[in-house]
């Protein structure tokens, strides 16, 4: 860990894990230092379960997407058995990046350099002229040792989760505390109903700041009255509660007055098993490191982060409704449009603020932050998770 402590004074990290009234937030280097970001890529992204996309964005066999995780080249593809597979996006021969653009691949993943070709399960199936002109095999070359390197993946609520280092507990166990918590809202049959909307189901925002600010901000409701006056008019700061008691890879908040004022006489259908006495409850939980979830009686969203560098992040919002009719029919289009706009406006308000936090981190008089012992618990929770895991 000397590498880490060459970048950050150990004392500054130790103070993050103290009880909230004695703690400071993560030091500036965690937001401004590019070498630190590489340590974070390994410890917080490769060694954990992280989201890299959604399965519904690759609906057909052969649909493929390159995805660079802080410059680590990955490839997502839907194979012939209709399953999502994730590979390192590099050719086994000379290491060239295989797929550069999103799109449909017809038969094989063909390397642009010497045309070695892989099937959708990553198996190397063609090696033209490898044994000399017109000899496509060589006795000393064992094809099966040059398949693409597959990455452990799991589809959860449409999210493509990966554990690149293949070291974490199985995903269903990893997510169980949250699944158990949300079993009071929905059953498996409700979860299976979620449908991505094709028209107003996705937006992307660019935040010129470190990815962690998005999570920290998402976890707390303290900023509501000032950053989200619109939201605060129907779901006030005092209507929110912090979500605690889950293992420290989740933090968040909930509201007891979910009641958006969408115009029109239609109402979105609700999850069939959502209890009547919980209709006004909605919960917003960050699954560390990079997914922000929102669950409501009538829609669900996954807002996942794509870190590009220490000071640039893309935010992807995926919105789901209860069944295809709610997600895609004309009848609910106006409601979908309004709901989309509502979330887009709120998330843009947050982006403005978190970009300001990135600028603040250039100040060397800032000590990482002094928390409110009452209002900042979920944020402190996340800082502790980062400090503990990068030091491991
Ligand atoms: S680098 Fe891919 S075939 Fe040579
Ligand atoms: Fe916010």
Short mmCIF file of N, CA and C in Angstrom, two decimals, residues 274-281:
data_model
loop_
_atom_site.label_atom_id
_atom_site.label_comp_id
_atom_site.label_asym_id
_atom_site.label_seq_id
_atom_site.Cartn_x
_atom_site.Cartn_y
_atom_site.Cartn_z
N UNK A 274 -47.38 -4.24 -4.64
CA UNK A 274 -46.95 -3.10 -3.80
C UNK A 274 -48.06 -2.83 -2.77
N UNK A 275 -47.75 -2.85 -1.48
CA UNK A 275 -48.83 -2.72 -0.48
C UNK A 275 -49.49 -1.34 -0.52
N UNK A 276 -50.79 -1.33 -0.33
CA UNK A 276 -51.56 -0.06 -0.37
C UNK A 276 -51.02 0.95 0.64
N UNK A 277 -50.64 0.44 1.81
CA UNK A 277 -50.19 1.39 2.85
C UNK A 277 -48.77 1.89 2.64
N UNK A 278 -48.15 1.47 1.54
CA UNK A 278 -46.79 1.96 1.25
C UNK A 278 -46.74 2.73 -0.07
N UNK A 279 -47.91 3.11 -0.57
CA UNK A 279 -47.94 3.75 -1.89
C UNK A 279 -47.19 5.08 -1.93
N UNK A 280 -47.10 5.74 -0.80
CA UNK A 280 -46.43 7.04 -0.80
C UNK A 280 -44.95 6.96 -0.47
N UNK A 281 -44.48 5.74 -0.34
CA UNK A 281 -43.05 5.58 -0.02
C UNK A 281 -42.26 5.34 -1.31
#
